[in-house]
Amino acid sequence: MKLTEKLGLSALHRIDPEAAHSLSIKALKMGFTPTPGPVTSQRLRTQVAGLDLPNPVGLAAGFDKNAEALAPLSRSGFGFIEVGAATPRPQPGNPKPRLFRLTEDKAAINRFGFNNEGMDAIGARLAKRPKDAVIGLNLGANKDSTDRPADFARVLAHCAAHLDFATVNVSSPNTEKLRDLQGKEALTALLAGVIETRNGLERRVPVFLKIAPDLAEAEIEDIAAVARETGVDAVIATNTTLSRDGLASAHKGEAGGLSGAPLFEKSTRVLARLSALTEGRTPLIGVGGISTAEQAYAKICAGASAVQFYTAMVFGGVSLAGDIARGLDDLLKRDGFASVAEAVGSKQEDWL
């Protein structure tokens, strides 16, 4: 990390976390952050759900909710970018304060509640996206919707022309009863509707499913079965957790989803179990607690074909994307893997 980025992070940590987040987006748009361009190599280039990625390190949804900084983010070292979540209508989200920095735990708690400018504004920005980047959209439902499953399909239909993939997000803990849609029957119906909409589009957009880490064994088995039956193109494991085990920070009792370092082990175990159940037939994207190349590599060895992170940038800056990708390249070389794909699931049993 360069001195300027280190000083910038130090300044951001002195102000309200949500205000700091907004300033970081503005800094990206104004060119004040590192943009080394694509980080890639023969080992790092990989394919997930038909998407050609320069490297398997992606930005998780939630950082650029409104697709405001697509160009600078695509040059920040990431192999792919996910923006959103987007809902059909704009919504303000939950009352502030709703974002809490847990410095001692290298974590964050948020209860945003899908605050975003809506699919019209986000779709207009996606229409001007960089064409040489891989960009997806996290699909959401309005809090007051009378038909949440239909909301996901509406956002997809509206924005699909400008997407490389779309993620069905039923795993946020911050919209009341949203996680109820992870039940087998409800999830099957929801995904069937989204995939039917996708199949009616002019071009095929891969559909991903993002799940929670707080799942019992039977629920993980149901999700594996639903993924197989509906033909989703990938599963993202996982979103934030409601657990507060082992936290030391003053804000540990705040309501919302916990992300960052404490999530790493729990999310990786869910990932590995899902990998075993799907037997490699459904690509998995590992998310939760990644802040180093070693942790990204562990997710891949547990069964992930690609990874994402977000919270670690609060503590390590946007340059962390390139650092993790380059470090991952070194680890693959060290262990004799010629590609990311060769390493996928190679140590799955360590997490079961």
CSV table of C-alpha atoms in Angstrom, one decimal:
chain,number,residue,atom,x,y,z
A,1,MET,CA,0.0,0.0,0.0
A,2,LYS,CA,1.4,3.4,-1.0
A,3,LEU,CA,1.7,6.2,1.6
A,4,THR,CA,-1.0,8.2,0.0
A,5,GLU,CA,-3.5,5.4,0.3
A,6,LYS,CA,-2.4,4.7,3.8
A,7,LEU,CA,-3.0,8.3,4.8
A,8,GLY,CA,-6.3,8.3,3.0
A,9,LEU,CA,-7.5,5.3,5.0
A,10,SER,CA,-6.3,6.8,8.2
A,11,ALA,CA,-8.4,9.9,7.5
A,12,LEU,CA,-11.5,7.9,6.6
A,13,HIS,CA,-11.3,5.9,9.8
A,14,ARG,CA,-11.7,9.2,11.8
A,15,ILE,CA,-15.2,9.9,10.4
A,16,ASP,CA,-18.5,8.1,10.3
A,17,PRO,CA,-18.3,4.8,8.5
A,18,GLU,CA,-21.1,5.5,6.0
A,19,ALA,CA,-19.7,9.0,5.2
A,20,ALA,CA,-16.3,7.4,4.8
A,21,HIS,CA,-17.8,4.9,2.3
A,22,SER,CA,-19.4,7.7,0.3
A,23,LEU,CA,-16.0,9.5,0.2
A,24,SER,CA,-14.2,6.4,-1.0
A,25,ILE,CA,-16.6,6.2,-4.0
A,26,LYS,CA,-16.0,9.9,-4.7
A,27,ALA,CA,-12.2,9.3,-4.5
A,28,LEU,CA,-12.4,6.5,-7.0
A,29,LYS,CA,-14.5,8.6,-9.4
A,30,MET,CA,-12.0,11.5,-9.1
A,31,GLY,CA,-9.0,9.2,-9.7
A,32,PHE,CA,-7.5,9.5,-6.3
A,33,THR,CA,-7.0,5.8,-5.8
A,34,PRO,CA,-4.6,3.2,-7.3
A,35,THR,CA,-5.6,1.9,-10.7
A,36,PRO,CA,-2.9,-0.5,-11.9
A,37,GLY,CA,-5.2,-2.0,-14.6
A,38,PRO,CA,-5.9,-5.7,-15.0
A,39,VAL,CA,-3.8,-8.0,-12.9
A,40,THR,CA,-3.4,-11.3,-14.8
A,41,SER,CA,-1.2,-14.1,-15.9
A,42,GLN,CA,-1.5,-17.5,-17.6
A,43,ARG,CA,-2.1,-19.1,-14.2
A,44,LEU,CA,-4.6,-16.5,-13.0
A,45,ARG,CA,-6.8,-16.4,-16.2
A,46,THR,CA,-9.8,-18.6,-15.6
A,47,GLN,CA,-13.4,-19.2,-16.6
A,48,VAL,CA,-16.5,-19.3,-14.4
A,49,ALA,CA,-19.9,-20.0,-15.7
A,50,GLY,CA,-18.7,-19.2,-19.2
A,51,LEU,CA,-17.2,-15.8,-18.2
A,52,ASP,CA,-13.5,-15.3,-19.0
A,53,LEU,CA,-11.8,-13.7,-16.0
A,54,PRO,CA,-8.3,-12.1,-16.1
A,55,ASN,CA,-8.0,-13.3,-12.4
A,56,PRO,CA,-10.5,-14.9,-10.0
A,57,VAL,CA,-10.5,-12.1,-7.4
A,58,GLY,CA,-13.8,-10.1,-7.5
A,59,LEU,CA,-15.4,-7.2,-5.7
A,60,ALA,CA,-18.4,-8.3,-3.7
A,61,ALA,CA,-21.7,-6.5,-4.0
A,62,GLY,CA,-22.4,-3.7,-1.6
A,63,PHE,CA,-19.4,-1.5,-2.1
A,64,ASP,CA,-20.6,0.3,-5.3
A,65,LYS,CA,-24.3,-0.1,-4.7
A,66,ASN,CA,-25.4,2.4,-7.4
A,67,ALA,CA,-22.8,1.5,-10.1
A,68,GLU,CA,-21.1,4.9,-9.8
A,69,ALA,CA,-17.5,3.9,-10.1
A,70,LEU,CA,-17.4,1.2,-12.7
A,71,ALA,CA,-14.5,2.4,-14.7
A,72,PRO,CA,-12.0,3.0,-11.9
A,73,LEU,CA,-13.0,-0.2,-10.1
A,74,SER,CA,-12.5,-2.2,-13.3
A,75,ARG,CA,-8.9,-0.9,-13.3
A,76,SER,CA,-8.2,-1.5,-9.7
A,77,GLY,CA,-6.8,-5.1,-10.0
A,78,PHE,CA,-10.1,-7.0,-9.7
A,79,GLY,CA,-10.9,-9.8,-12.1
A,80,PHE,CA,-14.6,-9.0,-12.0
A,81,ILE,CA,-17.0,-6.5,-10.3
A,82,GLU,CA,-20.4,-7.0,-8.8
A,83,VAL,CA,-22.5,-3.9,-8.1
A,84,GLY,CA,-25.9,-3.4,-6.3
A,85,ALA,CA,-28.1,-4.6,-4.9
A,86,ALA,CA,-30.6,-2.9,-7.1
A,87,THR,CA,-34.3,-2.9,-6.5
A,88,PRO,CA,-37.1,-2.0,-9.0
A,89,ARG,CA,-37.9,1.3,-7.1
A,90,PRO,CA,-35.4,3.5,-5.3
A,91,GLN,CA,-35.5,3.1,-1.5
A,92,PRO,CA,-33.7,4.8,1.3
A,93,GLY,CA,-32.9,1.7,3.4
A,94,ASN,CA,-33.0,1.5,7.1
A,95,PRO,CA,-32.5,4.5,9.5
A,96,LYS,CA,-29.0,5.7,10.3
A,97,PRO,CA,-26.6,4.8,11.8
A,98,ARG,CA,-26.5,1.5,9.9
A,99,LEU,CA,-22.9,0.8,9.3
A,100,PHE,CA,-20.4,0.1,12.1
A,101,ARG,CA,-16.6,-0.4,11.8
A,102,LEU,CA,-15.3,-3.1,14.2
A,103,THR,CA,-11.6,-2.2,14.0
A,104,GLU,CA,-10.4,-4.7,16.7
A,105,ASP,CA,-12.1,-7.5,14.8
A,106,LYS,CA,-11.2,-6.4,11.3
A,107,ALA,CA,-14.9,-6.5,10.6
A,108,ALA,CA,-18.0,-4.5,9.9
A,109,ILE,CA,-21.7,-4.7,10.8
A,110,ASN,CA,-24.3,-3.2,8.4
A,111,ARG,CA,-28.0,-3.0,8.4
A,112,PHE,CA,-28.4,-0.9,5.2
A,113,GLY,CA,-31.6,-2.6,4.0
A,114,PHE,CA,-31.0,-2.5,0.2
A,115,ASN,CA,-30.6,1.3,0.1
A,116,ASN,CA,-30.2,2.2,-3.6
A,117,GLU,CA,-31.3,4.5,-6.4
A,118,GLY,CA,-33.4,1.9,-8.2
A,119,MET,CA,-33.0,0.0,-11.4
A,120,ASP,CA,-33.6,2.9,-13.7
A,121,ALA,CA,-30.7,5.0,-12.4
A,122,ILE,CA,-28.4,2.0,-12.0
A,123,GLY,CA,-29.3,0.6,-15.4
A,124,ALA,CA,-28.5,3.9,-17.0
A,125,ARG,CA,-25.0,3.8,-15.5
A,126,LEU,CA,-24.5,0.2,-16.5
A,127,ALA,CA,-25.3,1.2,-20.1
A,128,LYS,CA,-22.1,3.3,-20.0
A,129,ARG,CA,-19.9,0.6,-18.4
A,130,PRO,CA,-16.4,-0.3,-19.6
A,131,LYS,CA,-16.8,-3.0,-22.2
A,132,ASP,CA,-13.5,-4.7,-21.4
A,133,ALA,CA,-14.5,-5.6,-17.8
A,134,VAL,CA,-16.6,-8.4,-16.3
A,135,ILE,CA,-19.5,-6.7,-14.4
A,136,GLY,CA,-22.5,-8.2,-12.7
A,137,LEU,CA,-25.5,-6.9,-10.8
A,138,ASN,CA,-26.8,-8.1,-7.4
A,139,LEU,CA,-30.6,-8.3,-7.7
A,140,GLY,CA,-32.8,-7.2,-4.8
A,141,ALA,CA,-36.5,-6.8,-3.9
A,142,ASN,CA,-38.2,-3.7,-2.5
A,143,LYS,CA,-38.9,-3.9,1.2
A,144,ASP,CA,-42.6,-3.0,0.7
A,145,SER,CA,-43.0,-5.2,-2.3
A,146,THR,CA,-46.1,-7.4,-2.5
A,147,ASP,CA,-44.3,-9.8,-4.8
A,148,ARG,CA,-40.7,-10.0,-4.0
A,149,PRO,CA,-39.9,-12.9,-6.4
A,150,ALA,CA,-41.2,-10.8,-9.3
A,151,ASP,CA,-38.9,-7.9,-8.2
A,152,PHE,CA,-35.8,-10.0,-8.9
A,153,ALA,CA,-37.0,-10.8,-12.4
A,154,ARG,CA,-38.0,-7.2,-13.1
A,155,VAL,CA,-34.5,-5.9,-12.3
A,156,LEU,CA,-32.9,-8.6,-14.4
A,157,ALA,CA,-35.1,-7.8,-17.4
A,158,HIS,CA,-34.4,-4.1,-17.1
A,159,CYS,CA,-30.6,-4.3,-16.8
A,160,ALA,CA,-29.7,-7.5,-18.5
A,161,ALA,CA,-28.5,-5.9,-21.7
A,162,HIS,CA,-25.6,-4.4,-19.8
A,163,LEU,CA,-24.6,-7.3,-17.6
A,164,ASP,CA,-22.2,-10.2,-17.7
A,165,PHE,CA,-24.0,-11.9,-14.8
A,166,ALA,CA,-26.8,-11.4,-12.3
A,167,THR,CA,-27.0,-12.5,-8.7
A,168,VAL,CA,-30.2,-13.4,-6.9
A,169,ASN,CA,-29.7,-12.1,-3.4
A,170,VAL,CA,-32.0,-13.8,-0.9
A,171,SER,CA,-29.4,-13.9,1.9
A,172,SER,CA,-29.3,-10.3,3.2
A,173,PRO,CA,-30.3,-10.3,6.9
A,174,ASN,CA,-31.4,-6.6,6.7
A,175,THR,CA,-34.7,-6.9,4.8
A,176,GLU,CA,-37.4,-8.5,6.9
A,177,LYS,CA,-38.2,-12.1,5.9
A,178,LEU,CA,-36.0,-12.0,2.8
A,179,ARG,CA,-34.0,-15.0,4.1
A,180,ASP,CA,-37.3,-16.9,4.1
A,181,LEU,CA,-36.9,-17.2,0.4
A,182,GLN,CA,-33.9,-19.6,0.9
A,183,GLY,CA,-36.4,-22.4,1.8
A,184,LYS,CA,-36.4,-25.1,-0.8
A,185,GLU,CA,-39.9,-24.5,-2.2
A,186,ALA,CA,-39.8,-20.7,-2.2
A,187,LEU,CA,-36.2,-20.7,-3.6
A,188,THR,CA,-37.1,-23.1,-6.4
A,189,ALA,CA,-40.1,-21.0,-7.4
A,190,LEU,CA,-38.1,-17.7,-7.3
A,191,LEU,CA,-35.2,-19.0,-9.3
A,192,ALA,CA,-37.6,-20.6,-11.9
A,193,GLY,CA,-39.1,-17.2,-12.4
A,194,VAL,CA,-35.8,-15.4,-12.8
A,195,ILE,CA,-34.4,-18.1,-15.1
A,196,GLU,CA,-37.6,-18.0,-17.2
A,197,THR,CA,-37.1,-14.2,-17.6
A,198,ARG,CA,-33.4,-14.8,-18.5
A,199,ASN,CA,-34.3,-17.4,-21.1
A,200,GLY,CA,-36.6,-14.8,-22.8
A,201,LEU,CA,-33.8,-12.3,-23.2
A,202,GLU,CA,-32.0,-11.6,-26.4
A,203,ARG,CA,-28.7,-13.0,-24.9
A,204,ARG,CA,-28.0,-15.4,-22.1
A,205,VAL,CA,-26.9,-13.8,-18.8
A,206,PRO,CA,-25.6,-16.2,-16.2
A,207,VAL,CA,-27.6,-16.3,-13.1
A,208,PHE,CA,-25.9,-16.7,-9.7
A,209,LEU,CA,-27.4,-17.4,-6.3
A,210,LYS,CA,-26.0,-15.8,-3.1
A,211,ILE,CA,-26.6,-17.7,0.1
A,212,ALA,CA,-26.2,-17.0,3.8
A,213,PRO,CA,-23.6,-18.7,6.1
A,214,ASP,CA,-26.1,-19.3,8.9
A,215,LEU,CA,-27.5,-22.5,7.4
A,216,ALA,CA,-28.0,-25.9,9.0
A,217,GLU,CA,-26.8,-29.0,7.2
A,218,ALA,CA,-30.3,-29.8,5.8
A,219,GLU,CA,-30.6,-26.3,4.4
A,220,ILE,CA,-27.3,-26.6,2.7
A,221,GLU,CA,-28.4,-29.9,1.2
A,222,ASP,CA,-31.6,-28.2,0.0
A,223,ILE,CA,-29.7,-25.4,-1.7
A,224,ALA,CA,-27.4,-27.9,-3.5
A,225,ALA,CA,-30.5,-29.7,-4.7
A,226,VAL,CA,-32.2,-26.5,-5.9
A,227,ALA,CA,-29.0,-25.4,-7.7
A,228,ARG,CA,-28.9,-28.6,-9.5
A,229,GLU,CA,-32.6,-28.7,-10.3
A,230,THR,CA,-33.0,-25.1,-11.5
A,231,GLY,CA,-29.7,-24.9,-13.3
A,232,VAL,CA,-28.3,-21.8,-11.7
A,233,ASP,CA,-24.9,-21.0,-13.2
A,234,ALA,CA,-23.0,-20.5,-9.9
A,235,VAL,CA,-23.6,-20.1,-6.2
A,236,ILE,CA,-21.9,-17.4,-4.1
A,237,ALA,CA,-21.1,-18.6,-0.6
A,238,THR,CA,-21.6,-16.6,1.5
A,239,ASN,CA,-23.3,-13.3,2.5
A,240,THR,CA,-23.0,-11.8,6.0
A,241,THR,CA,-23.7,-13.6,9.3
A,242,LEU,CA,-25.9,-12.9,12.3
A,243,SER,CA,-23.4,-14.6,14.6
A,244,ARG,CA,-21.4,-12.5,17.0
A,245,ASP,CA,-19.1,-15.2,18.4
A,246,GLY,CA,-15.7,-14.1,19.6
A,247,LEU,CA,-16.0,-10.3,18.9
A,248,ALA,CA,-14.1,-7.8,20.9
A,249,SER,CA,-15.2,-4.4,19.4
A,250,ALA,CA,-17.6,-2.0,21.1
A,251,HIS,CA,-20.1,-2.3,18.3
A,252,LYS,CA,-20.4,-6.1,18.5
A,253,GLY,CA,-24.0,-5.9,19.8
A,254,GLU,CA,-25.3,-3.9,16.9
A,255,ALA,CA,-28.0,-5.5,14.7
A,256,GLY,CA,-27.3,-6.4,11.1
A,257,GLY,CA,-25.0,-8.6,9.1
A,258,LEU,CA,-21.4,-9.2,10.2
A,259,SER,CA,-18.7,-9.3,7.5
A,260,GLY,CA,-14.9,-9.4,7.6
A,261,ALA,CA,-12.3,-11.5,9.3
A,262,PRO,CA,-14.6,-13.4,11.8
A,263,LEU,CA,-16.7,-14.8,8.9
A,264,PHE,CA,-13.8,-16.6,7.2
A,265,GLU,CA,-14.0,-20.0,8.8
A,266,LYS,CA,-17.8,-20.3,8.9
A,267,SER,CA,-18.2,-19.2,5.3
A,268,THR,CA,-15.4,-21.5,4.1
A,269,ARG,CA,-17.0,-24.5,5.8
A,270,VAL,CA,-20.3,-23.8,4.1
A,271,LEU,CA,-18.5,-23.4,0.8
A,272,ALA,CA,-16.6,-26.7,1.2
A,273,ARG,CA,-19.8,-28.6,2.1
A,274,LEU,CA,-21.6,-27.2,-0.8
A,275,SER,CA,-18.7,-28.1,-3.1
A,276,ALA,CA,-18.9,-31.7,-1.8
A,277,LEU,CA,-22.7,-31.9,-2.3
A,278,THR,CA,-22.6,-30.4,-5.8
A,279,GLU,CA,-19.6,-32.6,-6.8
A,280,GLY,CA,-18.1,-29.7,-8.8
A,281,ARG,CA,-21.1,-29.5,-11.2
A,282,THR,CA,-22.1,-26.0,-10.0
A,283,PRO,CA,-19.3,-23.4,-9.9
A,284,LEU,CA,-18.9,-21.7,-6.5
A,285,ILE,CA,-17.7,-18.3,-5.6
A,286,GLY,CA,-16.2,-18.0,-2.2
A,287,VAL,CA,-16.9,-14.9,-0.1
A,288,GLY,CA,-16.4,-14.0,3.6
A,289,GLY,CA,-13.4,-12.9,5.5
A,290,ILE,CA,-10.8,-12.7,2.7
A,291,SER,CA,-8.0,-10.1,3.3
A,292,THR,CA,-4.9,-12.0,2.1
A,293,ALA,CA,-3.8,-14.1,-0.9
A,294,GLU,CA,-3.5,-17.1,1.4
A,295,GLN,CA,-7.2,-16.8,2.4
A,296,ALA,CA,-8.3,-16.4,-1.2
A,297,TYR,CA,-6.2,-19.5,-2.0
A,298,ALA,CA,-7.8,-21.4,0.9
A,299,LYS,CA,-11.3,-20.7,-0.5
A,300,ILE,CA,-10.2,-21.9,-4.0
A,301,CYS,CA,-8.7,-25.1,-2.5
A,302,ALA,CA,-12.0,-25.6,-0.5
A,303,GLY,CA,-14.0,-25.6,-3.7
A,304,ALA,CA,-14.3,-22.0,-5.1
A,305,SER,CA,-13.7,-21.3,-8.7
A,306,ALA,CA,-13.4,-17.6,-7.9
A,307,VAL,CA,-13.6,-15.4,-4.8
A,308,GLN,CA,-14.9,-11.9,-3.8
A,309,PHE,CA,-14.2,-9.5,-1.0
A,310,TYR,CA,-15.3,-6.1,0.2
A,311,THR,CA,-14.9,-5.4,4.0
A,312,ALA,CA,-11.1,-6.0,3.8
A,313,MET,CA,-10.8,-2.8,1.7
A,314,VAL,CA,-11.9,-0.8,4.8
A,315,PHE,CA,-8.6,-1.8,6.4
A,316,GLY,CA,-6.4,-2.5,3.4
A,317,GLY,CA,-7.5,-0.1,0.7
A,318,VAL,CA,-8.5,-0.8,-2.9
A,319,SER,CA,-4.9,-1.8,-3.8
A,320,LEU,CA,-5.6,-5.0,-1.9
A,321,ALA,CA,-7.3,-6.4,-5.0
A,322,GLY,CA,-4.0,-6.4,-7.0
A,323,ASP,CA,-2.0,-7.6,-4.0
A,324,ILE,CA,-4.3,-10.6,-3.5
A,325,ALA,CA,-4.3,-11.5,-7.2
A,326,ARG,CA,-0.5,-11.3,-7.4
A,327,GLY,CA,-0.1,-13.3,-4.2
A,328,LEU,CA,-2.5,-15.9,-5.5
A,329,ASP,CA,-0.4,-16.3,-8.6
A,330,ASP,CA,2.7,-16.9,-6.4
A,331,LEU,CA,0.8,-19.5,-4.4
A,332,LEU,CA,-0.4,-21.4,-7.4
A,333,LYS,CA,3.1,-21.4,-8.8
A,334,ARG,CA,4.6,-22.6,-5.5
A,335,ASP,CA,2.2,-25.6,-5.3
A,336,GLY,CA,2.7,-26.6,-9.0
A,337,PHE,CA,-0.7,-25.6,-10.3
A,338,ALA,CA,-0.7,-24.4,-13.9
A,339,SER,CA,-4.2,-22.8,-13.5
A,340,VAL,CA,-6.8,-21.7,-10.9
A,341,ALA,CA,-9.0,-24.5,-12.1
A,342,GLU,CA,-6.4,-27.2,-11.2
A,343,ALA,CA,-6.4,-26.0,-7.6
A,344,VAL,CA,-10.2,-25.8,-7.1
A,345,GLY,CA,-11.3,-28.2,-4.4
A,346,SER,CA,-7.8,-29.7,-3.9
A,347,LYS,CA,-8.1,-29.4,-0.1
A,348,GLN,CA,-11.8,-29.6,0.3
A,349,GLU,CA,-11.6,-32.3,2.9
A,350,ASP,CA,-9.7,-30.0,5.3
A,351,TRP,CA,-12.9,-28.0,5.7
A,352,LEU,CA,-15.4,-30.8,6.1
